[in-house]
Short mmCIF file of C-alpha atoms in Angstrom, two decimals:
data_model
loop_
_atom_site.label_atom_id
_atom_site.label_comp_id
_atom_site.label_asym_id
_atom_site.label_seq_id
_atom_site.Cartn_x
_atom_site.Cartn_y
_atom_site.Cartn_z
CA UNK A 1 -2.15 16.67 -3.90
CA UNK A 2 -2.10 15.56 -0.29
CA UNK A 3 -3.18 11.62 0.04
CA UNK A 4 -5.80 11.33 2.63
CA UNK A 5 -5.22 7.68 4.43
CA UNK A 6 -8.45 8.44 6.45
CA UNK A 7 -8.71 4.68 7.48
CA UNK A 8 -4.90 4.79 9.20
CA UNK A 9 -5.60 8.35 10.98
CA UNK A 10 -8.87 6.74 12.19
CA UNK A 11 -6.44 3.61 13.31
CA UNK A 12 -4.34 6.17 15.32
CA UNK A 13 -7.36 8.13 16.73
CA UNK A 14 -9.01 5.24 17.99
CA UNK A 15 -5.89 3.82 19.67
CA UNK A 16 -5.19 7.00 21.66
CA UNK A 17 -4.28 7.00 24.84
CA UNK A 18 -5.04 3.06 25.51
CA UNK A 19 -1.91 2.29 27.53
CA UNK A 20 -0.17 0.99 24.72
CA UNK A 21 2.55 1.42 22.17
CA UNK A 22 0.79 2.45 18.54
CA UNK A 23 3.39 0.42 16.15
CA UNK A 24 3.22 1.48 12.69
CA UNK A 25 4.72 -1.47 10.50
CA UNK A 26 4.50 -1.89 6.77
CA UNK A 27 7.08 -2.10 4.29
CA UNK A 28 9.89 0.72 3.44
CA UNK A 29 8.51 3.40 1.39
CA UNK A 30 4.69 3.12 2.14
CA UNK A 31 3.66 6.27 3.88
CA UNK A 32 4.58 5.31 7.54
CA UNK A 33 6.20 8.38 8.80
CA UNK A 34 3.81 10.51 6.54
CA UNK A 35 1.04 9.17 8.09
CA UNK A 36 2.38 9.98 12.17
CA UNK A 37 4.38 12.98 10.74
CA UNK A 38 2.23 14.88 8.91
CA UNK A 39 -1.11 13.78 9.15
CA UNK A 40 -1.42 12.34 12.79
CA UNK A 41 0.44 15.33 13.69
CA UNK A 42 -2.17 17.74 11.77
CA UNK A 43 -5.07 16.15 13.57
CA UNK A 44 -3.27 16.55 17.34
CA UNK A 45 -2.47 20.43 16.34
CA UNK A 46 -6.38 20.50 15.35
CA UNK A 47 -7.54 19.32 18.46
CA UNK A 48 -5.68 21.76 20.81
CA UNK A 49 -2.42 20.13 21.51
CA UNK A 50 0.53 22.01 21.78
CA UNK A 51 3.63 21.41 19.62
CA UNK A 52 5.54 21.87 23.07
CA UNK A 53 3.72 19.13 24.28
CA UNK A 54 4.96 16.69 20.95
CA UNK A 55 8.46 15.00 21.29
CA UNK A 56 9.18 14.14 17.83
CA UNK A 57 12.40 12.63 17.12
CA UNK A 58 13.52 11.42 13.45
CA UNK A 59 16.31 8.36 14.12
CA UNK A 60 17.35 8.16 10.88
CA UNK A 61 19.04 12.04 10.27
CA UNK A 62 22.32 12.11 11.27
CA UNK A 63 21.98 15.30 13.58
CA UNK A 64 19.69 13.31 15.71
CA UNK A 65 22.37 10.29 15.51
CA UNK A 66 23.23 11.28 19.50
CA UNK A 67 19.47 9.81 20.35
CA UNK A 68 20.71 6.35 18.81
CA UNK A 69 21.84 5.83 22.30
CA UNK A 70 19.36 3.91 24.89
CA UNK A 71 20.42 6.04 28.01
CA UNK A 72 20.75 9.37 26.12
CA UNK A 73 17.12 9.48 24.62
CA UNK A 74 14.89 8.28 27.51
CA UNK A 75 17.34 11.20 29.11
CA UNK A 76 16.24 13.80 26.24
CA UNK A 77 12.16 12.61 26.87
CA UNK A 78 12.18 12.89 30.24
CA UNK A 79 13.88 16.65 30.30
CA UNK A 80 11.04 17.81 27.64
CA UNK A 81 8.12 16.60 29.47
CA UNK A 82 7.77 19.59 32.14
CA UNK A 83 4.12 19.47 33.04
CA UNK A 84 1.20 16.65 33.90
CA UNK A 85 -0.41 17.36 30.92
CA UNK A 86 -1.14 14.76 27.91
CA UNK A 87 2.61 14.28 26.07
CA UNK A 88 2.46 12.97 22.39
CA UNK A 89 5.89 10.91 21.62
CA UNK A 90 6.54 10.19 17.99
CA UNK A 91 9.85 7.91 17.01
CA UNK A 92 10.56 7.45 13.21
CA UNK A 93 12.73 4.65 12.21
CA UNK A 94 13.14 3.34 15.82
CA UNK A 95 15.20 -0.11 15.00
CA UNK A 96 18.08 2.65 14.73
CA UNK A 97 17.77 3.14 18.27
CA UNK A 98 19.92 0.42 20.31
CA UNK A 99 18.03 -1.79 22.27
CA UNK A 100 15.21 -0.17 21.35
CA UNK A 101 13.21 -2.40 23.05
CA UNK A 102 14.01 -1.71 26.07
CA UNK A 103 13.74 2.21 25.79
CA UNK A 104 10.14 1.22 24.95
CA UNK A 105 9.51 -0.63 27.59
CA UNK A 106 10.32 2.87 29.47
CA UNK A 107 8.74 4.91 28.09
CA UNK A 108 5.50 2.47 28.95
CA UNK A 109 5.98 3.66 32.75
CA UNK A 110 5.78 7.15 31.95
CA UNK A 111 2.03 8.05 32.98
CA UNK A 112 1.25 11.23 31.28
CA UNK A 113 2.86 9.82 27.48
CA UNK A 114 1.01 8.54 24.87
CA UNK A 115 3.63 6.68 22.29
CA UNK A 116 3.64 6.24 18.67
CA UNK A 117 6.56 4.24 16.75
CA UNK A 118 7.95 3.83 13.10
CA UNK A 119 10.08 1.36 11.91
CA UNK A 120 11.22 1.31 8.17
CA UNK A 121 13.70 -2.63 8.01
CA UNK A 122 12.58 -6.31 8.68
CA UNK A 123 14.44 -6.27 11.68
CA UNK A 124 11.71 -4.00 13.38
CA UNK A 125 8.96 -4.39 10.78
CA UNK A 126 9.22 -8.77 11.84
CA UNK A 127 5.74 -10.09 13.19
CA UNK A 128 7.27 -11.20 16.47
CA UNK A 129 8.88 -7.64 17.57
CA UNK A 130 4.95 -7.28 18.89
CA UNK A 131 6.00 -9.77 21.70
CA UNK A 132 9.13 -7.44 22.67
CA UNK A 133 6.66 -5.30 24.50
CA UNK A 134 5.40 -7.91 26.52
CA UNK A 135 1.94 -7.63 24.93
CA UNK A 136 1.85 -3.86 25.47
CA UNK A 137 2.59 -3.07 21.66
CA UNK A 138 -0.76 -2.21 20.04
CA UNK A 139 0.00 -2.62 15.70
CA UNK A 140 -1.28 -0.44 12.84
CA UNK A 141 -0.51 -2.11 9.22
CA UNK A 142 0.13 0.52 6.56
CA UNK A 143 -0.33 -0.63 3.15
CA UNK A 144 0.93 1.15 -0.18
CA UNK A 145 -1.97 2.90 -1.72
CA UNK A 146 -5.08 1.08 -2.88
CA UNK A 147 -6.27 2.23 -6.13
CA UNK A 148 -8.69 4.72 -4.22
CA UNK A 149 -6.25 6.38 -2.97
CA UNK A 150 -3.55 6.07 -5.62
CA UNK A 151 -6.97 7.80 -7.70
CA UNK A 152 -6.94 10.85 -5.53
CA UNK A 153 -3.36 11.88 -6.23
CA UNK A 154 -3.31 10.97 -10.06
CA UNK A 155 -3.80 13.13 -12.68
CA UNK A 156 -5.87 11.56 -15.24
CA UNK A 157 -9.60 9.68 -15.62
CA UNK A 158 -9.96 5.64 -14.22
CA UNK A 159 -8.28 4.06 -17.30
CA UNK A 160 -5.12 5.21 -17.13
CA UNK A 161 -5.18 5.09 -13.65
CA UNK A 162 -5.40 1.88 -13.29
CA UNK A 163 -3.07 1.23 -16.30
CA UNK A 164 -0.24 2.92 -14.09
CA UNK A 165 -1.44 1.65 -11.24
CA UNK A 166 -1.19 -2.20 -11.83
CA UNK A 167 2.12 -1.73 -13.58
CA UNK A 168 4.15 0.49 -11.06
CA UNK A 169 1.40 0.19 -7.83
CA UNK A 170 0.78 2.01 -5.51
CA UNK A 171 3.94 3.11 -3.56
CA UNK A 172 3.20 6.91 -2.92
CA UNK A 173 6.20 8.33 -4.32
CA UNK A 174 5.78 6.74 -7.77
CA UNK A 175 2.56 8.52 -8.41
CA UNK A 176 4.60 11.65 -8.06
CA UNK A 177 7.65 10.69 -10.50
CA UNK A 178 6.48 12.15 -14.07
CA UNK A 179 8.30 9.33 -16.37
CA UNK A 180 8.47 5.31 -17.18
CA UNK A 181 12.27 5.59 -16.49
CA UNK A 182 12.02 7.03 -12.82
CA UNK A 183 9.90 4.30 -11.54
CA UNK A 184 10.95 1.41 -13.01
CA UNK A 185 14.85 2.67 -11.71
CA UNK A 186 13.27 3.18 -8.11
CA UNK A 187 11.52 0.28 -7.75
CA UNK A 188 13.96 -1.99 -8.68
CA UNK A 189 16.64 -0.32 -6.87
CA UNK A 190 14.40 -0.41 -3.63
CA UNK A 191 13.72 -4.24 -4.40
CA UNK A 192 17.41 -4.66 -4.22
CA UNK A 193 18.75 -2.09 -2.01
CA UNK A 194 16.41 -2.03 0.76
CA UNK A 195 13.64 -4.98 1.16
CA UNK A 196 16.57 -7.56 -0.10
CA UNK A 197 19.61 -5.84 2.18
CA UNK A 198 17.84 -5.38 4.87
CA UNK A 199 16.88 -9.41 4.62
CA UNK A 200 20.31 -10.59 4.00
CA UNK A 201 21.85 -8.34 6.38
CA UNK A 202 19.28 -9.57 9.28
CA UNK A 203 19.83 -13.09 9.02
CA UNK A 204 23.27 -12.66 7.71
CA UNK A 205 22.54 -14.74 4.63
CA UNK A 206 25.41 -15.88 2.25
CA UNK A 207 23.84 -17.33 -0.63
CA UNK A 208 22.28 -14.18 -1.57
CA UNK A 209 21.64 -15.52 -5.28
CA UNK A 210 19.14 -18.61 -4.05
CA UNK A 211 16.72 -15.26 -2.03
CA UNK A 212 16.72 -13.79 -5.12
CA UNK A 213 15.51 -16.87 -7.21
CA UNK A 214 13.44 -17.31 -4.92
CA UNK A 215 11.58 -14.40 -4.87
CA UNK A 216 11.78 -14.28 -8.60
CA UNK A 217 10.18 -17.67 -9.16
CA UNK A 218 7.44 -16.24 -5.96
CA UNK A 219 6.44 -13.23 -8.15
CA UNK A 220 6.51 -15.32 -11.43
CA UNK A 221 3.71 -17.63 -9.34
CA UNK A 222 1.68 -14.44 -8.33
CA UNK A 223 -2.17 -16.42 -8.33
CA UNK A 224 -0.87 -19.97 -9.09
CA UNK A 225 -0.80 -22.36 -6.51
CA UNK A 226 2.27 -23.41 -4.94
CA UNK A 227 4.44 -24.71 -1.80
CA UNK A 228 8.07 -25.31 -1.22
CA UNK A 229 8.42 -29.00 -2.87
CA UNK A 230 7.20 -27.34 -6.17
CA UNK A 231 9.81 -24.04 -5.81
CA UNK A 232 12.34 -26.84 -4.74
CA UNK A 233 11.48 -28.99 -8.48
CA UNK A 234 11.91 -25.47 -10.08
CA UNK A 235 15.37 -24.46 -8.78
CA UNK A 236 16.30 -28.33 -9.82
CA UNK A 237 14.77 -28.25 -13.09
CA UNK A 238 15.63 -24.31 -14.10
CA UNK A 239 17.89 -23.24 -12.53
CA UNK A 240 20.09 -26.49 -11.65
CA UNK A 241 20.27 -25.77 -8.13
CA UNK A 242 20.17 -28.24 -5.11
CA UNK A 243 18.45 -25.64 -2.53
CA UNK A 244 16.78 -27.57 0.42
CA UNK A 245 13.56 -27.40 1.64
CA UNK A 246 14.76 -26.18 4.83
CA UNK A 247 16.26 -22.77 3.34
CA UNK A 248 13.25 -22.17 0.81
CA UNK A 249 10.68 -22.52 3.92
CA UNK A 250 13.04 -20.28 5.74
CA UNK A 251 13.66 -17.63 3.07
CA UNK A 252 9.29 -18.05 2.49
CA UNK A 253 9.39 -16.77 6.12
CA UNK A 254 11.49 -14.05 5.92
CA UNK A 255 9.89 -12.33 2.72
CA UNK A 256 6.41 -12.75 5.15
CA UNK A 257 8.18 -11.07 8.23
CA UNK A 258 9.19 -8.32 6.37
CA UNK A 259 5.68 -7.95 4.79
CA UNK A 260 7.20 -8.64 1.44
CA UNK A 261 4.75 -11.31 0.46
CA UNK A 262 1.67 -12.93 2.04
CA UNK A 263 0.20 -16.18 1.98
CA UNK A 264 -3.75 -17.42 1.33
CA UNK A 265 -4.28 -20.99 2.54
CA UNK A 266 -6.55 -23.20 0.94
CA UNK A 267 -9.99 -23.50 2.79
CA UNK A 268 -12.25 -26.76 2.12
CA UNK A 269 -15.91 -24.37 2.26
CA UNK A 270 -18.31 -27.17 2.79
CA UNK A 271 -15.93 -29.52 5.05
CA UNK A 272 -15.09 -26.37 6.57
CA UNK A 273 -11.52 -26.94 7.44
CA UNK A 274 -8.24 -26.23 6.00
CA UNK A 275 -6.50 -28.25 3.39
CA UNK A 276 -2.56 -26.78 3.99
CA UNK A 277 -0.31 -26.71 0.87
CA UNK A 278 -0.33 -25.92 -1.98
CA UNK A 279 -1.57 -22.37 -1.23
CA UNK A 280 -1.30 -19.10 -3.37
CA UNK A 281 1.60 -16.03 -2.39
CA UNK A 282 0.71 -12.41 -3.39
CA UNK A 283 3.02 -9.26 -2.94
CA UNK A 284 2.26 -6.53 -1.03
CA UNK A 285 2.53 -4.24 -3.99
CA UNK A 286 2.26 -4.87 -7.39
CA UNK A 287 4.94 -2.44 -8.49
CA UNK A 288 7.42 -4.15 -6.42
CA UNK A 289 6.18 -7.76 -8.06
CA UNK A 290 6.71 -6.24 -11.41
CA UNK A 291 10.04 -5.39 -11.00
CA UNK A 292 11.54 -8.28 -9.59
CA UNK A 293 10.18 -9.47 -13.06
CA UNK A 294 11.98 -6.52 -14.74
CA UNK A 295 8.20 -5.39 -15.71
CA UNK A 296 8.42 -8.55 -18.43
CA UNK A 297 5.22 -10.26 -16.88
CA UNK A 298 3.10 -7.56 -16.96
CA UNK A 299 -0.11 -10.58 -16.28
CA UNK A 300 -3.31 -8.26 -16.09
CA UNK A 301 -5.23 -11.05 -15.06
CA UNK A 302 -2.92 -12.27 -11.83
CA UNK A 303 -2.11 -8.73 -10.64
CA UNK A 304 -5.60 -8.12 -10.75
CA UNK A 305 -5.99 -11.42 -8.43
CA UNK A 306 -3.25 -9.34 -6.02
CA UNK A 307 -4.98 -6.21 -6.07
CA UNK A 308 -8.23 -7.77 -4.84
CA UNK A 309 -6.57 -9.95 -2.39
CA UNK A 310 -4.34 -6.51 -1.04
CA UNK A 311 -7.66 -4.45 -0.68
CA UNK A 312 -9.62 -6.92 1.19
CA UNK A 313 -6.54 -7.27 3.68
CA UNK A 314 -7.03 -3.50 3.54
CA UNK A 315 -10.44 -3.47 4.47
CA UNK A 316 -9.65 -5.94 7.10
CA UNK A 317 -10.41 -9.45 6.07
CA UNK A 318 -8.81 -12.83 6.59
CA UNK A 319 -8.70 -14.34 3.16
CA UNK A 320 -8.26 -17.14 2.11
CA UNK A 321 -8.75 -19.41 -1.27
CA UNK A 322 -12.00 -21.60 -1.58
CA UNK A 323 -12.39 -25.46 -2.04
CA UNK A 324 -15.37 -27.14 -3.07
CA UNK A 325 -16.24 -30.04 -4.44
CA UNK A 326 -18.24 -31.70 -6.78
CA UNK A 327 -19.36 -34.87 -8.48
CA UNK A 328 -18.76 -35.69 -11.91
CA UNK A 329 -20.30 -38.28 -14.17
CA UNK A 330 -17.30 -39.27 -16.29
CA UNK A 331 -18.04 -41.06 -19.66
CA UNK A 332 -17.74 -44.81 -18.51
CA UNK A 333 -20.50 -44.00 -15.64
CA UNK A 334 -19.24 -44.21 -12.75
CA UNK A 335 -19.05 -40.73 -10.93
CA UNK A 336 -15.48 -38.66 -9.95
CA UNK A 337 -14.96 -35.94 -7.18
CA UNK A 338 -13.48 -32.83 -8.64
CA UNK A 339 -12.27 -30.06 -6.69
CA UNK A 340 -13.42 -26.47 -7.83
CA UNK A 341 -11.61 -23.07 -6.46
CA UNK A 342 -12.78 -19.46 -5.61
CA UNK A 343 -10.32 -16.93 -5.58
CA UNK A 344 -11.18 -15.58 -2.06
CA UNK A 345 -13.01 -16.52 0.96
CA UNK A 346 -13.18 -13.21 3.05
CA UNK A 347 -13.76 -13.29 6.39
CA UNK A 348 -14.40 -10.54 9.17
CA UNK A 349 -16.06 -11.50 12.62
CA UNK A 350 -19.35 -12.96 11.73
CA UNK A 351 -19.13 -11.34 7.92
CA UNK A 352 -18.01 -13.67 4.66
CA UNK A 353 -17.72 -13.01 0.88
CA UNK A 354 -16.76 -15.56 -1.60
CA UNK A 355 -15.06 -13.69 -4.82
CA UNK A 356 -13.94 -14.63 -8.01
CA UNK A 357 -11.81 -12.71 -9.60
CA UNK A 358 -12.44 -13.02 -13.36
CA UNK A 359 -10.56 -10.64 -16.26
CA UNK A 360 -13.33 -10.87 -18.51
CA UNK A 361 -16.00 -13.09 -19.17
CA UNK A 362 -16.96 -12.40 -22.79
CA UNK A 363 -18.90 -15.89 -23.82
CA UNK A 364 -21.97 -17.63 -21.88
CA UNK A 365 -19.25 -20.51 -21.37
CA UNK A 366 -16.82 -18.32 -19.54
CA UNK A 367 -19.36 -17.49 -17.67
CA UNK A 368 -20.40 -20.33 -16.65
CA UNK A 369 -16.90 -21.34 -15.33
CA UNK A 370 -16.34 -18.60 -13.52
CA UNK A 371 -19.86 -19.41 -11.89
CA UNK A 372 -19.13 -23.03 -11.26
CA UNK A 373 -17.65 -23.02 -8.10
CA UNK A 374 -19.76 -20.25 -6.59
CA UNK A 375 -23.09 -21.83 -7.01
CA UNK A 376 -21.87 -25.59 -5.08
CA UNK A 377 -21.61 -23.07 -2.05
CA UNK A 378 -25.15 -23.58 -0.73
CA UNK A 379 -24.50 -20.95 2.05
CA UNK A 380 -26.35 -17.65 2.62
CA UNK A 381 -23.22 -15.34 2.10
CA UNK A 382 -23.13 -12.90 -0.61
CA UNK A 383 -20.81 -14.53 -4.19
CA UNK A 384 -19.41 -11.67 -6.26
CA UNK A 385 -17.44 -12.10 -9.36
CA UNK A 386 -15.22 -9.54 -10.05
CA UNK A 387 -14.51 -8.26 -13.83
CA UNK A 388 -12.22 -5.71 -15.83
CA UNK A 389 -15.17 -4.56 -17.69
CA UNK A 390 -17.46 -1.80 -17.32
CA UNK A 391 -20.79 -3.14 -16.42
CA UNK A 392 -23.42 -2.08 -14.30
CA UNK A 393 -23.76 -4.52 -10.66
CA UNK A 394 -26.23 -7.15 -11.29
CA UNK A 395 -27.10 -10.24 -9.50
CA UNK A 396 -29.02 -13.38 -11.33
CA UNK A 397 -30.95 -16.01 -10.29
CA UNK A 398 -28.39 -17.66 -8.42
CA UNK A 399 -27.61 -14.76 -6.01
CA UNK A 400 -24.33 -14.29 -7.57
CA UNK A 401 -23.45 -10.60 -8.11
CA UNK A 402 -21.30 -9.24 -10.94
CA UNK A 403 -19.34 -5.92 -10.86
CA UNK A 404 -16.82 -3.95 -12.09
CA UNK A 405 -13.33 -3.87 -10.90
CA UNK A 406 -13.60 -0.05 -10.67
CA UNK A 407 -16.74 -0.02 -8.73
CA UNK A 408 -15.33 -2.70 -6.30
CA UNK A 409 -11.65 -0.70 -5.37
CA UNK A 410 -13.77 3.13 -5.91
CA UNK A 411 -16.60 2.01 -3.48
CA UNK A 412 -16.02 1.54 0.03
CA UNK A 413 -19.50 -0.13 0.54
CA UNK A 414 -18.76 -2.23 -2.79
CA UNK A 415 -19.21 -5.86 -0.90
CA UNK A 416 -22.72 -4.27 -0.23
CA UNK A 417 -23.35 -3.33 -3.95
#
């Protein structure tokens, strides 16, 4: 069944022709050169373009291995283009090109070109490339599937859809391998062989076994707050190693330029600043967390916490975890300021949602926890709690709406609910 990704063509569409170059990061595997290949290319050939007037050029098969060269390329562009007419150019996997920056650049001067870019490694897919264009590189962020879409290609009801999907996630060729042993054996070997090499090979790392602690003890914390004096007392205390700060800051920053892992500072809601560490990590995929893990910490209640987190990001929100506090009469009388957290404050121009993400809430008293820090937030934005069950959307007396998992990832209006 052929996945959609309506929200990325619509990226593309509205980014045509706006002088720019259309970079399409995210990481390896997630449906980047599907997405310009297939269905950008689909929508072009449905509007009246001509294939003639499409210079597509794959880096990354060895028969086009010649256009690896700077000079040889722009030379192979130029010769195609034979008319003033609009000219579509599509590179896959352009950090294979050398100096591929500069052939860019180039290919910015030609008037009648409208430019669209791949890149598959964390030399390309790193947050600062953007500057390399001198602030003429326009990005689109693919993400592995959300559970909508991961729903349209699987074969089965809601249930065991999102039983697959929050073991193995949402990378678009696992939903089309039939068993257990395919996926586990491809996501751990692209763990290892790609995301990792491609690291290590980068920033020509040598102690290749303190990155992979790292991001072991990273997905282990998936939901749990942390910072890099805490990883640095767990390498001392489990794993007997004197790692610095330094490094684990370093190797922190090179999971999040290859859009590995991504962080949610802590934001103090009624001070309305933030508070800096310790802040929460979450992978982007869930799959690719799990296997790091070797699929042992199969958490429901954390990788729920990710998926949330992933599919606001999605949608297009800044989030970030809540702070409040709140005074507490302890038992000799005097009063105590505790500090109470909310999953996610999501942000979007002049939009916010504060969301709790709660497995199950199956006594009044759970309930009331979950509640607890929603209701000291005396704003007018909308408070949802989030929960595994099946219930219908309600909202009490406090304003604070409840709904299903489902219903939030299924509906794209679901904030409205």
């Amino acid at each position: 069944m052929e996945i959609k990704r309506e929200k990325y063509l619509n990226d593309l569409v509205n980014r045509m022709h706006n002088g720019m170059i259309k970079v399409i990061t995210g990481i390896r595997r997630c449906g980047k050169s599907y997405l310009l290949f297939k269905i950008f290319k689909k929508y072009l050939l449905e509007q009246g373009v001509p294939e003639s007037h499409m210079i597509e050029i794959e880096l990354d098969q060895r028969k086009n291995r010649k256009y690896r060269d700077p000079d040889v390329i722009l030379d192979y562009i130029e010769s195609m283009i034979k008319d003033y007419e609009q000219y579509y150019i599509m590179l896959d996997e352009v950090q294979m090109l050398d100096e591929f920056e500069e052939v860019l650049n180039s290919l910015l001067h030609i008037q009648n070109a409208d430019i669209y870019v791949t890149g598959s490694n964390s030399k390309f897919l790193s947050k600062d490339v953007i500057t390399e264009f001198r602030g003429r590189g326009d990005e689109v962020h693919i993400y592995p599937l959300t559970f909508k879409e991961f729903m349209e290609a699987f074969d089965g009801d809601i249930y065991h859809g999102w039983a697959e999907y929050v073991v193995y996630g949402g990378l678009p060729l696992t939903v089309t391998m039939k068993t257990e042993e395919q996926k586990i054996y491809y996501l751990t070997n692209l763990f290892q062989e790609t995301y990792l090499k491609d690291i290590i090979e980068r920033h020509q790392i040598e102690k290749t076994q303190e990155l992979e602690d790292l991001t072991n003890i990273l997905a282990s914390a998936v939901g749990s707050l942390t910072n890099p004096p805490k990883i640095e007392a767990t390498f001392k205390s489990s794993i007997q190693s004197n790692i610095s700060l330094n490094t684990i800051r370093q190797y922190i920053e090179y999971l999040e330029d290859a859009f590995i892992i991504s962080k949610a500072n802590r934001y103090n809601v009624k001070g309305r600043k933030y508070i800096g560490t310790p802040l929460k990590y979450y992978f982007e995929d869930v799959g690719l967390r799990n296997a790091r893990l070797g699929f042992r910490q199969i958490e429901e209640t954390h990788l729920m916490e990710n998926i949330i987190y992933n599919e606001l990001r999605k949608r297009g929100y800044s989030v970030d975890v809540g702070v409040v506090e709140k005074r507490k009469n302890r038992a000799d009388g005097k009063t105590e300021r505790i500090r109470l957290e909310i999953d996610f404050v999501a942000n979007l121009g002049s939009r916010r949602y504060y969301i709790q993400s709660a497995f199950g809430m199956p006594t009044e008293e759970k309930r009331l926890q979950e509640k607890a820090s929603l209701v000291q937030v005396k704003d007018s934005f909308k408070k949802i709690i989030v929960v595994k069950d099946v219930v219908n959307v309600t909202r009490d007396e406090e304003g604070i709406t409840t709904m299903s998992v489902y219903d939030f990832l299924l509906k794209e209006n679901s904030l409205e609910l």
